[in-house]
mmCIF file of C-alpha atoms in Angstrom:
data_model
loop_
_atom_site.group_PDB
_atom_site.id
_atom_site.type_symbol
_atom_site.label_atom_id
_atom_site.label_comp_id
_atom_site.label_asym_id
_atom_site.label_seq_id
_atom_site.Cartn_x
_atom_site.Cartn_y
_atom_site.Cartn_z
ATOM 1 C CA MET A 161 -15.314 8.408 -8.954
ATOM 2 C CA LYS A 162 -13.714 8.596 -12.362
ATOM 3 C CA LEU A 163 -14.312 5.496 -14.461
ATOM 4 C CA TYR A 164 -10.713 4.243 -14.320
ATOM 5 C CA GLU A 165 -10.588 4.731 -10.521
ATOM 6 C CA GLU A 166 -13.849 2.840 -10.126
ATOM 7 C CA ARG A 167 -12.584 -0.059 -12.244
ATOM 8 C CA TYR A 168 -9.302 -0.206 -10.332
ATOM 9 C CA HIS A 169 -10.919 -0.326 -6.909
ATOM 10 C CA LEU A 170 -13.790 -2.626 -7.825
ATOM 11 C CA ALA A 171 -11.315 -5.068 -9.388
ATOM 12 C CA GLN A 172 -9.613 -5.360 -5.987
ATOM 13 C CA ILE A 173 -12.952 -5.873 -4.276
ATOM 14 C CA GLU A 174 -14.002 -8.708 -6.559
ATOM 15 C CA HIS A 175 -10.600 -10.379 -6.810
ATOM 16 C CA THR A 176 -8.021 -9.806 -4.070
ATOM 17 C CA TYR A 177 -4.592 -9.003 -5.460
ATOM 18 C CA ARG A 178 -2.001 -11.709 -4.947
ATOM 19 C CA SER A 179 0.305 -9.153 -3.325
ATOM 20 C CA THR A 180 -2.347 -8.399 -0.691
ATOM 21 C CA GLU A 181 -2.748 -12.093 0.103
ATOM 22 C CA VAL A 182 1.007 -12.712 0.422
ATOM 23 C CA PHE A 183 1.646 -9.527 2.434
ATOM 24 C CA THR A 184 -1.156 -10.418 4.846
ATOM 25 C CA GLU A 185 0.085 -13.988 5.220
ATOM 26 C CA TRP A 186 3.605 -12.744 5.908
ATOM 27 C CA LEU A 187 2.399 -10.357 8.631
ATOM 28 C CA GLU A 188 0.383 -13.208 10.134
ATOM 29 C CA SER A 189 3.468 -15.449 10.176
ATOM 30 C CA LYS A 190 5.311 -12.696 12.084
ATOM 31 C CA LYS A 191 2.389 -12.350 14.571
ATOM 32 C CA PHE A 192 1.620 -8.758 13.608
ATOM 33 C CA LEU A 193 -1.841 -9.889 12.593
ATOM 34 C CA GLY A 194 -3.485 -12.320 14.958
ATOM 35 C CA GLY A 195 -3.810 -12.884 18.685
ATOM 36 C CA GLY A 196 -3.053 -9.925 20.932
ATOM 37 C CA VAL A 197 -3.557 -7.306 18.208
ATOM 38 C CA ASN A 198 -6.607 -5.138 18.839
ATOM 39 C CA SER A 199 -6.585 -2.307 16.328
ATOM 40 C CA ILE A 200 -5.088 -1.658 12.875
ATOM 41 C CA LEU A 201 -5.079 1.409 10.648
ATOM 42 C CA ASP A 202 -5.050 0.846 6.879
ATOM 43 C CA MET A 203 -3.686 4.154 5.631
ATOM 44 C CA ALA A 204 -4.615 5.325 2.121
ATOM 45 C CA CYS A 205 -7.153 2.518 1.952
ATOM 46 C CA GLY A 206 -9.032 3.566 -1.187
ATOM 47 C CA VAL A 207 -12.492 2.000 -1.025
ATOM 48 C CA GLY A 208 -11.258 -0.510 1.566
ATOM 49 C CA ALA A 209 -10.587 -3.657 -0.478
ATOM 50 C CA ASN A 210 -7.449 -4.653 1.436
ATOM 51 C CA MET A 211 -9.041 -3.818 4.777
ATOM 52 C CA PHE A 212 -12.095 -5.978 4.013
ATOM 53 C CA TYR A 213 -9.779 -8.869 3.175
ATOM 54 C CA MET A 214 -7.854 -8.564 6.454
ATOM 55 C CA ALA A 215 -10.984 -7.951 8.525
ATOM 56 C CA ASN A 216 -12.595 -11.129 7.194
ATOM 57 C CA ARG A 217 -9.517 -13.084 8.272
ATOM 58 C CA HIS A 218 -9.310 -11.483 11.730
ATOM 59 C CA GLU A 219 -12.736 -10.862 13.240
ATOM 60 C CA ASN A 220 -11.276 -9.933 16.653
ATOM 61 C CA ILE A 221 -9.253 -7.007 15.294
ATOM 62 C CA GLN A 222 -10.860 -3.607 14.769
ATOM 63 C CA PHE A 223 -9.800 -2.070 11.460
ATOM 64 C CA VAL A 224 -9.968 1.579 10.446
ATOM 65 C CA GLY A 225 -9.437 2.457 6.801
ATOM 66 C CA MET A 226 -8.456 6.046 6.111
ATOM 67 C CA ASP A 227 -8.236 7.926 2.816
ATOM 68 C CA ILE A 228 -8.103 11.567 1.801
ATOM 69 C CA ASN A 229 -10.585 10.961 -1.021
ATOM 70 C CA LYS A 230 -14.117 11.389 0.331
ATOM 71 C CA GLU A 231 -15.632 9.630 -2.691
ATOM 72 C CA PHE A 232 -13.581 6.521 -1.946
ATOM 73 C CA VAL A 233 -14.552 6.594 1.718
ATOM 74 C CA ASP A 234 -18.242 7.080 1.006
ATOM 75 C CA HIS A 235 -18.260 4.314 -1.595
ATOM 76 C CA GLY A 236 -16.390 1.955 0.730
ATOM 77 C CA ASN A 237 -18.851 2.534 3.547
ATOM 78 C CA ARG A 238 -21.770 1.893 1.179
ATOM 79 C CA ILE A 239 -20.413 -1.509 0.113
ATOM 80 C CA LYS A 240 -18.858 -2.503 3.445
ATOM 81 C CA GLU A 241 -21.711 -4.746 4.543
ATOM 82 C CA GLN A 242 -21.507 -6.702 1.290
ATOM 83 C CA HIS A 243 -17.786 -7.411 1.521
ATOM 84 C CA CYS A 244 -16.959 -7.577 5.246
ATOM 85 C CA GLN A 245 -18.791 -10.355 7.044
ATOM 86 C CA TYR A 246 -17.968 -8.994 10.512
ATOM 87 C CA LYS A 247 -18.690 -5.549 11.949
ATOM 88 C CA ASN A 248 -15.031 -4.923 12.672
ATOM 89 C CA CYS A 249 -14.105 -2.234 10.166
ATOM 90 C CA GLN A 250 -14.919 1.342 9.260
ATOM 91 C CA LEU A 251 -13.722 3.870 6.699
ATOM 92 C CA CYS A 252 -13.116 7.518 7.462
ATOM 93 C CA GLU A 253 -11.734 10.539 5.691
ATOM 94 C CA GLY A 254 -8.300 11.713 6.744
ATOM 95 C CA ASP A 255 -5.176 13.473 5.476
ATOM 96 C CA TRP A 256 -1.957 11.455 5.868
ATOM 97 C CA PHE A 257 0.027 14.648 6.518
ATOM 98 C CA HIS A 258 -2.490 16.364 8.824
ATOM 99 C CA MET A 259 -3.817 13.676 11.135
ATOM 100 C CA ASP A 260 -6.344 14.347 13.876
ATOM 101 C CA PRO A 261 -4.575 14.055 17.270
ATOM 102 C CA LYS A 262 -7.352 11.682 18.409
ATOM 103 C CA TRP A 263 -5.605 8.910 16.446
ATOM 104 C CA ILE A 264 -2.387 9.142 18.492
ATOM 105 C CA ARG A 265 -1.820 5.791 20.279
ATOM 106 C CA ALA A 266 -5.139 4.543 18.851
ATOM 107 C CA PHE A 267 -3.612 1.642 16.868
ATOM 108 C CA ASP A 268 -1.363 -1.323 17.571
ATOM 109 C CA GLY A 269 -0.134 -1.182 14.002
ATOM 110 C CA ILE A 270 -0.397 0.756 10.750
ATOM 111 C CA ILE A 271 -0.402 -0.842 7.313
ATOM 112 C CA SER A 272 -0.173 0.895 3.958
ATOM 113 C CA PHE A 273 -0.381 -0.932 0.645
ATOM 114 C CA GLN A 274 1.510 0.354 -2.402
ATOM 115 C CA THR A 275 1.324 4.046 -1.518
ATOM 116 C CA VAL A 276 4.611 5.170 0.065
ATOM 117 C CA LEU A 277 6.382 5.054 -3.325
ATOM 118 C CA MET A 278 4.038 7.774 -4.645
ATOM 119 C CA PHE A 279 5.288 10.547 -2.339
ATOM 120 C CA PRO A 280 8.152 12.860 -3.343
ATOM 121 C CA ASP A 281 9.762 12.107 0.047
ATOM 122 C CA TYR A 282 8.856 8.782 1.690
ATOM 123 C CA ARG A 283 10.666 9.806 4.875
ATOM 124 C CA GLU A 284 8.179 12.556 5.629
ATOM 125 C CA ALA A 285 5.307 10.128 4.990
ATOM 126 C CA LEU A 286 6.759 7.569 7.424
ATOM 127 C CA GLN A 287 7.399 10.280 9.999
ATOM 128 C CA LYS A 288 3.690 11.147 9.954
ATOM 129 C CA LEU A 289 2.786 7.508 10.600
ATOM 130 C CA ALA A 290 5.308 7.280 13.430
ATOM 131 C CA ASP A 291 3.772 10.420 14.979
ATOM 132 C CA LEU A 292 0.681 8.284 15.738
ATOM 133 C CA GLN A 293 2.923 6.099 17.927
ATOM 134 C CA PRO A 294 1.870 2.603 16.797
ATOM 135 C CA GLU A 295 3.915 -0.393 17.936
ATOM 136 C CA TRP A 296 4.693 -1.245 14.337
ATOM 137 C CA ILE A 297 4.439 0.144 10.789
ATOM 138 C CA ALA A 298 4.180 -2.112 7.735
ATOM 139 C CA PHE A 299 4.052 -1.117 4.103
ATOM 140 C CA SER A 300 4.620 -2.450 0.606
ATOM 141 C CA SER A 301 6.697 -0.427 -1.804
ATOM 142 C CA LEU A 302 9.387 -0.626 -4.474
ATOM 143 C CA PHE A 303 12.859 -1.302 -3.054
ATOM 144 C CA TYR A 304 16.479 -1.988 -3.918
ATOM 145 C CA GLU A 305 18.641 -3.884 -1.443
ATOM 146 C CA GLY A 306 21.662 -1.598 -1.805
ATOM 147 C CA ASN A 307 22.394 2.007 -0.839
ATOM 148 C CA ILE A 308 20.837 3.447 -3.978
ATOM 149 C CA GLU A 309 17.472 5.146 -4.366
ATOM 150 C CA TYR A 310 15.602 6.157 -7.506
ATOM 151 C CA THR A 311 13.202 9.026 -8.082
ATOM 152 C CA ASN A 312 10.862 8.024 -10.901
ATOM 153 C CA LYS A 313 8.406 10.695 -11.972
ATOM 154 C CA PHE A 314 6.206 9.986 -14.950
ATOM 155 C CA ARG A 315 3.513 11.742 -16.939
ATOM 156 C CA ASP A 316 0.275 9.898 -17.677
ATOM 157 C CA TYR A 317 -1.333 11.294 -20.821
ATOM 158 C CA TYR A 318 -4.081 8.637 -20.677
ATOM 159 C CA ARG A 319 -5.465 10.286 -17.538
ATOM 160 C CA PRO A 320 -4.953 14.037 -17.827
ATOM 161 C CA ALA A 321 -5.418 16.179 -14.760
ATOM 162 C CA GLU A 322 -7.994 18.937 -14.863
ATOM 163 C CA LYS A 323 -6.892 21.634 -17.335
ATOM 164 C CA GLU A 324 -3.674 19.709 -18.072
ATOM 165 C CA GLU A 325 -2.467 17.347 -20.784
ATOM 166 C CA TYR A 326 -1.253 14.797 -18.272
ATOM 167 C CA THR A 327 -1.161 13.748 -14.618
ATOM 168 C CA GLU A 328 2.194 13.365 -12.874
ATOM 169 C CA TYR A 329 2.960 10.447 -10.566
ATOM 170 C CA TYR A 330 5.937 9.216 -8.560
ATOM 171 C CA TYR A 331 6.880 5.528 -8.627
ATOM 172 C CA ASN A 332 10.028 5.794 -6.528
ATOM 173 C CA VAL A 333 12.388 2.965 -5.570
ATOM 174 C CA HIS A 334 13.730 3.145 -2.006
ATOM 175 C CA SER A 335 16.827 1.652 -0.423
ATOM 176 C CA ILE A 336 16.267 -1.156 2.079
ATOM 177 C CA PRO A 337 19.321 -0.325 4.266
ATOM 178 C CA LEU A 338 18.651 3.424 4.202
ATOM 179 C CA CYS A 339 15.001 2.894 5.083
ATOM 180 C CA ARG A 340 16.018 0.584 7.946
ATOM 181 C CA GLU A 341 18.325 3.248 9.383
ATOM 182 C CA TYR A 342 15.688 5.939 9.023
ATOM 183 C CA MET A 343 13.088 3.876 10.864
ATOM 184 C CA LYS A 344 15.534 3.569 13.749
ATOM 185 C CA THR A 345 15.591 7.362 14.052
ATOM 186 C CA LEU A 346 11.794 7.213 14.429
ATOM 187 C CA GLY A 347 12.077 4.763 17.323
ATOM 188 C CA TYR A 348 11.588 1.501 15.394
ATOM 189 C CA GLN A 349 14.733 -0.468 16.121
ATOM 190 C CA ASN A 350 13.604 -3.700 14.485
ATOM 191 C CA PHE A 351 13.170 -4.057 10.753
ATOM 192 C CA GLU A 352 12.226 -7.021 8.586
ATOM 193 C CA TYR A 353 11.509 -7.282 4.898
ATOM 194 C CA LYS A 354 10.478 -9.785 2.266
ATOM 195 C CA LYS A 355 10.811 -9.587 -1.499
ATOM 196 C CA PHE A 356 7.504 -10.283 -3.189
ATOM 197 C CA GLU A 357 8.089 -13.104 -5.646
ATOM 198 C CA ILE A 358 4.775 -13.320 -7.439
ATOM 199 C CA ASP A 359 3.668 -16.887 -8.138
ATOM 200 C CA ILE A 360 0.977 -16.290 -10.750
ATOM 201 C CA ASP A 361 1.059 -15.063 -14.336
ATOM 202 C CA ILE A 362 -0.490 -11.687 -15.115
ATOM 203 C CA PRO A 363 -1.083 -11.199 -18.848
ATOM 204 C CA LYS A 364 -0.066 -8.049 -20.666
ATOM 205 C CA THR A 365 -2.954 -6.065 -22.092
ATOM 206 C CA ASP A 366 -3.056 -4.962 -25.717
ATOM 207 C CA ASN A 367 -2.765 -1.269 -24.899
ATOM 208 C CA MET A 368 0.348 0.594 -23.744
ATOM 209 C CA ASP A 369 -1.224 1.909 -20.537
ATOM 210 C CA ILE A 370 0.052 1.412 -16.984
ATOM 211 C CA GLY A 371 -0.982 -1.858 -15.374
ATOM 212 C CA THR A 372 1.149 -4.672 -14.012
ATOM 213 C CA TYR A 373 1.957 -7.742 -16.069
ATOM 214 C CA THR A 374 4.536 -10.494 -15.605
ATOM 215 C CA VAL A 375 7.382 -11.839 -17.717
ATOM 216 C CA LYS A 376 8.994 -15.195 -16.923
ATOM 217 C CA THR A 377 12.756 -15.548 -16.671
ATOM 218 C CA THR A 378 14.642 -18.623 -17.828
ATOM 219 C CA ASP A 379 14.787 -19.957 -14.257
ATOM 220 C CA GLY A 380 11.000 -19.730 -13.845
ATOM 221 C CA ARG A 381 10.796 -16.551 -11.769
ATOM 222 C CA ARG A 382 8.402 -13.768 -12.735
ATOM 223 C CA ILE A 383 9.317 -10.114 -13.190
ATOM 224 C CA GLN A 384 6.575 -7.549 -12.684
ATOM 225 C CA ILE A 385 6.407 -4.657 -15.143
ATOM 226 C CA SER A 386 4.058 -1.699 -15.476
ATOM 227 C CA ALA A 387 4.312 0.358 -18.667
ATOM 228 C CA GLY A 388 8.086 0.957 -19.001
ATOM 229 C CA LEU A 389 9.070 0.311 -15.373
ATOM 230 C CA MET A 390 10.138 -2.846 -13.558
ATOM 231 C CA MET A 391 8.309 -3.216 -10.246
ATOM 232 C CA PRO A 392 10.588 -4.644 -7.499
ATOM 233 C CA TRP A 393 7.938 -4.976 -4.777
ATOM 234 C CA TYR A 394 8.919 -5.652 -1.176
ATOM 235 C CA PHE A 395 7.045 -5.971 2.110
ATOM 236 C CA VAL A 396 8.491 -4.141 5.113
ATOM 237 C CA VAL A 397 7.631 -4.065 8.799
ATOM 238 C CA ALA A 398 9.400 -1.901 11.395
ATOM 239 C CA TYR A 399 8.626 -2.383 15.073
ATOM 240 C CA LYS A 400 9.727 -1.184 18.501
#
């Protein structure tokens, strides 16, 4: 792993992100995590930090973490025993857009943390998850509650791609009502969402790099910002 990737993933292992805790608690309150659920796929799991957190809370659920990056998967499997107290999770390599048919109907639900916003077209990404025919799909992403969507493509000169001056990323903002209607076309008639109102302060670092920090408003709420972009995080779950 590159040094910055290693730091990012190990930070999540050692200290669970507040967004992961709140998202998990919300899914538990809605009964998507808990009794009666047997199997969950954590798609684009990285080294498995979020999966380890959920697996430790739900020993009776079998978790599969999947990522296209073999280094992440191998590293996650090496540290799994240290960070997951039950033997109820595994990591495996897999391509979101070219899934092995063996995973069709293999999961009660699919969860993806903070990844859908990074695709040029989130609809295609959600279609691929729906093709696996889970009962529900949950994900965290950036959203706006009106019929407006934003395509945000930025160039990161701090982390240049091989033979390039920069790496390009998407940090798109989706529309809640348009996403709801699209999920219906995939067979998920029910749709719930929750705005993530972070309840802790995250300090701003001295550099100008990407990395979330918070700013307090006059009424005590916190706005999340990364580099030059506001981060309106939401949790979504669509179910049949």
